Amino acid sequence: MWLPMIGMTALPHLGGLYGVVWTCLYTGMGYGSYLVWKELGGFTEDALVPLGLYGLQLALNWAWTPIFFGAHKIKWAMIEIVLLTGTVGATMVSWYPISRTATLLLAPYLSWLCLATSLNYCIWRDNPEEKKKEE
């Protein structure tokens, strides 16, 4: 059981290396996914929705940075982070009947995303896209 626990806890870290905050958040979400996986007996049919939502939110998490910082698409990053935050909420709802501990491990992440979403919104609001002039 050590290998799946270590692997699933380490998986979120593959999306990017950030400071201490993201290390804690990624470790919490990874270990939470392991708890759900273990409780459901692995990648079973019952695990499809809770671990599928988890995988979706992880992909959305990894996608935000290149959209916001790489492509400088603030509006698209705003749309993406709203979808991400909603997906994390749905993941938590699906995890709650399986493992309350796993659900609580996502709470700091959801809080951080609420802050990040508000910051993304303020940056988008304060930096309107310039419309191309037709000549």
Coordinates of N, CA and C in Angstrom, one line a residue:
M1 N 0.8 -1.2 0.0 CA 0.0 0.0 0.0 C 0.8 1.3 0.0
W2 N 2.1 1.2 0.3 CA 3.0 2.4 0.3 C 3.1 3.0 -1.1
L3 N 3.3 2.2 -2.1 CA 3.6 2.7 -3.4 C 2.4 3.6 -3.9
P4 N 1.1 3.1 -3.9 CA 0.0 3.9 -4.3 C -0.1 5.2 -3.5
M5 N 0.1 5.1 -2.2 CA 0.0 6.3 -1.3 C 1.1 7.3 -1.8
I6 N 2.3 6.9 -1.9 CA 3.3 7.8 -2.3 C 3.1 8.4 -3.7
G7 N 2.7 7.5 -4.7 CA 2.5 7.9 -6.0 C 1.3 8.9 -6.2
M8 N 0.2 8.6 -5.5 CA -0.9 9.5 -5.6 C -0.7 10.8 -4.8
T9 N 0.1 10.8 -3.8 CA 0.4 12.0 -3.1 C 1.4 12.9 -3.9
A10 N 2.3 12.2 -4.6 CA 3.3 13.0 -5.4 C 2.7 13.5 -6.8
L11 N 1.6 12.8 -7.3 CA 1.1 13.1 -8.6 C 0.9 14.6 -8.8
P12 N 0.2 15.3 -8.0 CA -0.1 16.7 -8.2 C 1.1 17.6 -8.4
H13 N 2.2 17.2 -7.8 CA 3.4 18.0 -7.9 C 4.0 18.0 -9.3
L14 N 3.6 17.1 -10.2 CA 4.1 17.0 -11.5 C 3.7 18.2 -12.4
G15 N 2.6 18.9 -12.0 CA 2.0 20.0 -12.7 C 2.8 21.3 -12.6
G16 N 3.6 21.4 -11.7 CA 4.4 22.6 -11.5 C 5.1 22.7 -10.2
L17 N 6.2 23.3 -10.1 CA 6.9 23.5 -8.8 C 6.6 24.9 -8.3
Y18 N 5.9 25.1 -7.2 CA 5.6 26.4 -6.6 C 6.2 26.4 -5.2
G19 N 5.9 27.5 -4.6 CA 6.4 27.7 -3.2 C 5.8 26.7 -2.2
V20 N 6.0 27.1 -1.0 CA 5.5 26.3 0.1 C 4.0 26.1 0.1
V21 N 3.3 27.1 -0.2 CA 1.8 27.0 -0.2 C 1.3 25.9 -1.1
W22 N 1.9 25.9 -2.4 CA 1.4 24.9 -3.3 C 1.9 23.5 -3.0
T23 N 3.1 23.4 -2.4 CA 3.6 22.1 -1.9 C 2.6 21.5 -0.9
C24 N 2.1 22.3 0.0 CA 1.1 21.9 1.0 C -0.2 21.5 0.4
L25 N -0.7 22.4 -0.5 CA -1.9 22.1 -1.2 C -1.9 20.9 -2.0
Y26 N -0.8 20.7 -2.8 CA -0.7 19.6 -3.7 C -0.6 18.3 -2.9
T27 N 0.2 18.3 -1.8 CA 0.3 17.2 -0.9 C -1.0 16.8 -0.3
G28 N -1.8 17.8 0.2 CA -3.1 17.5 0.8 C -4.0 16.9 -0.2
M29 N -4.1 17.5 -1.5 CA -5.0 16.9 -2.4 C -4.6 15.5 -2.9
G30 N -3.3 15.3 -3.0 CA -2.8 14.0 -3.5 C -3.1 13.0 -2.4
Y31 N -2.8 13.3 -1.2 CA -3.1 12.3 -0.1 C -4.6 12.0 0.0
G32 N -5.4 13.1 -0.2 CA -6.8 12.9 -0.1 C -7.3 12.0 -1.2
S33 N -6.7 12.1 -2.4 CA -7.1 11.2 -3.5 C -6.7 9.8 -3.2
Y34 N -5.6 9.6 -2.5 CA -5.2 8.3 -2.1 C -6.2 7.7 -1.1
L35 N -6.7 8.5 -0.2 CA -7.7 8.0 0.8 C -8.9 7.6 0.1
V36 N -9.4 8.3 -0.9 CA -10.6 8.0 -1.6 C -10.3 6.7 -2.4
W37 N -9.2 6.6 -3.1 CA -8.8 5.5 -3.9 C -8.8 4.2 -3.0
K38 N -8.2 4.3 -1.9 CA -8.1 3.2 -0.9 C -9.4 2.8 -0.4
E39 N -10.3 3.7 0.0 CA -11.6 3.4 0.5 C -12.5 2.7 -0.5
L40 N -12.3 3.1 -1.8 CA -13.1 2.5 -2.8 C -12.5 1.2 -3.5
G41 N -11.4 0.8 -2.9 CA -10.8 -0.4 -3.4 C -10.0 -0.3 -4.7
G42 N -9.5 0.9 -5.0 CA -8.7 1.2 -6.2 C -9.5 1.9 -7.3
F43 N -9.1 1.7 -8.5 CA -9.8 2.4 -9.6 C -11.0 1.5 -10.0
T44 N -12.0 1.5 -9.2 CA -13.2 0.7 -9.5 C -14.3 1.5 -10.1
E45 N -15.4 0.9 -10.5 CA -16.5 1.6 -11.1 C -17.0 2.7 -10.1
D46 N -17.0 2.4 -8.8 CA -17.4 3.3 -7.8 C -16.5 4.6 -7.7
A47 N -15.3 4.4 -8.1 CA -14.3 5.5 -8.1 C -14.3 6.4 -9.3
L48 N -15.1 6.0 -10.3 CA -15.1 6.7 -11.6 C -15.4 8.2 -11.4
V49 N -16.5 8.5 -10.7 CA -16.9 9.9 -10.5 C -16.0 10.7 -9.6
P50 N -15.7 10.2 -8.3 CA -14.9 11.0 -7.4 C -13.5 11.1 -7.9
L51 N -12.9 10.1 -8.5 CA -11.5 10.2 -9.0 C -11.4 10.9 -10.4
G52 N -12.5 10.7 -11.1 CA -12.6 11.4 -12.4 C -12.7 12.9 -12.2
L53 N -13.5 13.4 -11.3 CA -13.6 14.8 -10.9 C -12.3 15.3 -10.4
Y54 N -11.6 14.5 -9.6 CA -10.3 14.9 -9.1 C -9.3 15.0 -10.2
G55 N -9.3 14.1 -11.2 CA -8.4 14.2 -12.3 C -8.7 15.4 -13.2
L56 N -10.0 15.7 -13.4 CA -10.4 16.9 -14.1 C -9.9 18.2 -13.5
Q57 N -10.1 18.3 -12.1 CA -9.7 19.5 -11.5 C -8.1 19.6 -11.5
L58 N -7.5 18.5 -11.4 CA -6.0 18.5 -11.5 C -5.5 19.1 -12.8
A59 N -6.2 18.6 -13.9 CA -5.8 19.1 -15.3 C -6.1 20.5 -15.4
L60 N -7.3 21.0 -14.9 CA -7.6 22.4 -14.9 C -6.6 23.2 -14.1
N61 N -6.2 22.7 -13.0 CA -5.2 23.4 -12.1 C -3.9 23.6 -12.9
W62 N -3.5 22.5 -13.5 CA -2.2 22.6 -14.3 C -2.3 23.5 -15.5
A63 N -3.5 23.7 -16.1 CA -3.7 24.5 -17.3 C -3.8 26.0 -17.0
W64 N -4.1 26.4 -15.8 CA -4.3 27.8 -15.5 C -3.1 28.6 -15.7
T65 N -1.9 28.1 -15.1 CA -0.7 28.9 -15.2 C -0.3 29.2 -16.6
P66 N -0.2 28.3 -17.5 CA 0.1 28.6 -18.9 C -0.9 29.6 -19.6
I67 N -2.1 29.5 -19.2 CA -3.1 30.4 -19.8 C -2.9 31.8 -19.3
F68 N -2.8 31.9 -18.0 CA -2.6 33.3 -17.3 C -1.3 33.9 -17.6
F69 N -0.2 33.2 -17.2 CA 1.1 33.7 -17.3 C 1.8 33.5 -18.6
G70 N 1.6 32.4 -19.3 CA 2.2 32.1 -20.5 C 1.6 32.8 -21.7
A71 N 0.2 32.6 -21.9 CA -0.5 33.2 -23.0 C -1.0 34.6 -22.7
H72 N -1.0 35.0 -21.4 CA -1.5 36.3 -21.0 C -3.0 36.5 -21.4
K73 N -3.7 35.4 -21.3 CA -5.1 35.5 -21.7 C -5.9 35.5 -20.4
I74 N -6.0 36.7 -19.8 CA -6.6 36.9 -18.5 C -8.1 36.5 -18.5
K75 N -8.8 36.9 -19.5 CA -10.3 36.5 -19.6 C -10.4 35.0 -19.6
W76 N -9.7 34.3 -20.4 CA -9.7 32.9 -20.5 C -9.3 32.2 -19.2
A77 N -8.3 32.8 -18.6 CA -7.8 32.3 -17.3 C -8.9 32.5 -16.2
M78 N -9.7 33.6 -16.3 CA -10.8 33.8 -15.4 C -11.9 32.7 -15.6
I79 N -12.2 32.5 -16.8 CA -13.2 31.4 -17.1 C -12.7 30.1 -16.6
E80 N -11.4 29.8 -16.9 CA -10.8 28.5 -16.5 C -10.8 28.3 -15.0
I81 N -10.5 29.4 -14.2 CA -10.4 29.3 -12.8 C -11.8 29.1 -12.1
V82 N -12.8 29.7 -12.7 CA -14.1 29.5 -12.2 C -14.5 28.1 -12.4
L83 N -14.2 27.5 -13.6 CA -14.5 26.1 -13.8 C -13.7 25.2 -12.9
L84 N -12.5 25.6 -12.6 CA -11.6 24.8 -11.7 C -12.2 24.9 -10.3
T85 N -12.6 26.0 -9.8 CA -13.1 26.2 -8.5 C -14.4 25.4 -8.3
G86 N -15.3 25.4 -9.3 CA -16.5 24.6 -9.3 C -16.2 23.1 -9.3
T87 N -15.2 22.7 -10.1 CA -14.9 21.3 -10.1 C -14.3 20.8 -8.8
V88 N -13.5 21.7 -8.1 CA -13.0 21.3 -6.8 C -14.2 21.2 -5.8
G89 N -15.1 22.1 -5.9 CA -16.3 21.9 -5.0 C -17.1 20.6 -5.3
A90 N -17.2 20.3 -6.6 CA -17.9 19.0 -7.0 C -17.1 17.8 -6.5
T91 N -15.8 17.9 -6.6 CA -14.9 16.8 -6.1 C -15.2 16.6 -4.6
M92 N -15.2 17.7 -3.9 CA -15.4 17.7 -2.4 C -16.8 17.0 -2.1
V93 N -17.8 17.4 -2.8 CA -19.1 16.8 -2.6 C -19.1 15.3 -2.8
S94 N -18.4 14.9 -3.9 CA -18.4 13.5 -4.2 C -17.5 12.7 -3.2
W95 N -16.5 13.4 -2.6 CA -15.6 12.7 -1.7 C -16.2 12.6 -0.3
Y96 N -17.1 13.5 0.1 CA -17.6 13.6 1.5 C -18.2 12.2 2.0
P97 N -19.1 11.6 1.2 CA -19.6 10.3 1.7 C -18.5 9.2 1.8
I98 N -17.5 9.3 1.1 CA -16.4 8.3 1.1 C -15.4 8.5 2.2
S99 N -14.9 9.8 2.3 CA -13.9 10.1 3.3 C -14.0 11.6 3.7
R100 N -14.4 11.8 4.9 CA -14.5 13.2 5.3 C -13.1 13.8 5.5
T101 N -12.2 13.0 5.9 CA -10.8 13.5 6.0 C -10.3 13.9 4.6
A102 N -10.5 13.1 3.6 CA -10.1 13.5 2.2 C -10.7 14.8 1.8
T103 N -12.0 15.0 2.1 CA -12.7 16.2 1.8 C -12.1 17.4 2.5
L104 N -11.8 17.2 3.8 CA -11.2 18.3 4.6 C -9.8 18.7 4.1
L105 N -9.1 17.7 3.5 CA -7.8 18.0 3.0 C -7.9 18.9 1.7
L106 N -9.1 19.0 1.1 CA -9.2 19.9 0.0 C -9.7 21.3 0.4
A107 N -10.1 21.5 1.6 CA -10.7 22.8 2.1 C -9.7 23.9 1.9
P108 N -8.4 23.7 2.3 CA -7.5 24.9 2.1 C -7.3 25.2 0.7
Y109 N -7.3 24.2 -0.2 CA -7.2 24.4 -1.6 C -8.3 25.2 -2.2
L110 N -9.6 24.8 -1.8 CA -10.7 25.6 -2.2 C -10.7 27.0 -1.7
S111 N -10.2 27.2 -0.5 CA -10.1 28.6 0.0 C -9.1 29.4 -0.8
W112 N -7.9 28.8 -1.1 CA -6.9 29.4 -1.9 C -7.5 29.8 -3.3
L113 N -8.2 28.8 -3.9 CA -8.8 29.1 -5.2 C -9.8 30.3 -5.2
C114 N -10.5 30.4 -4.1 CA -11.5 31.5 -4.0 C -10.7 32.8 -4.0
L115 N -9.6 32.9 -3.3 CA -8.7 34.1 -3.3 C -8.1 34.3 -4.7
A116 N -7.6 33.2 -5.3 CA -7.0 33.4 -6.6 C -8.0 33.8 -7.6
T117 N -9.3 33.3 -7.5 CA -10.3 33.7 -8.5 C -10.6 35.2 -8.3
S118 N -10.7 35.6 -7.1 CA -11.0 37.1 -6.9 C -9.8 37.9 -7.4
L119 N -8.6 37.5 -7.2 CA -7.5 38.2 -7.8 C -7.5 38.2 -9.3
N120 N -7.8 37.0 -9.9 CA -7.8 36.9 -11.4 C -8.9 37.9 -11.9
Y121 N -10.1 37.9 -11.2 CA -11.1 38.8 -11.6 C -10.7 40.3 -11.6
C122 N -10.1 40.7 -10.5 CA -9.6 42.1 -10.3 C -8.6 42.5 -11.4
I123 N -7.7 41.6 -11.7 CA -6.7 41.8 -12.8 C -7.4 41.9 -14.1
W124 N -8.4 41.1 -14.4 CA -9.2 41.1 -15.6 C -10.0 42.4 -15.7
R125 N -10.6 42.8 -14.6 CA -11.5 44.0 -14.6 C -10.6 45.2 -14.8
D126 N -9.4 45.3 -14.2 CA -8.6 46.4 -14.2 C -7.7 46.5 -15.5
N127 N -7.7 45.5 -16.3 CA -6.9 45.5 -17.5 C -7.8 45.1 -18.7
P128 N -8.7 45.9 -19.1 CA -9.5 45.6 -20.3 C -8.7 45.4 -21.5
E129 N -9.2 44.4 -22.3 CA -8.5 44.1 -23.6 C -8.8 45.3 -24.6
E130 N -7.7 45.6 -25.3 CA -7.9 46.7 -26.2 C -8.5 46.1 -27.5
K131 N -9.5 46.8 -28.0 CA -10.2 46.4 -29.2 C -9.4 46.9 -30.4
K132 N -9.3 46.1 -31.4 CA -8.5 46.5 -32.6 C -9.4 47.5 -33.4
K133 N -8.7 48.5 -33.8 CA -9.4 49.6 -34.6 C -9.5 49.2 -36.0
E134 N -10.7 49.3 -36.6 CA -10.8 49.0 -38.0 C -10.6 50.3 -38.8
E135 N -9.8 50.2 -39.8 CA -9.4 51.4 -40.6 C -10.0 51.4 -41.9

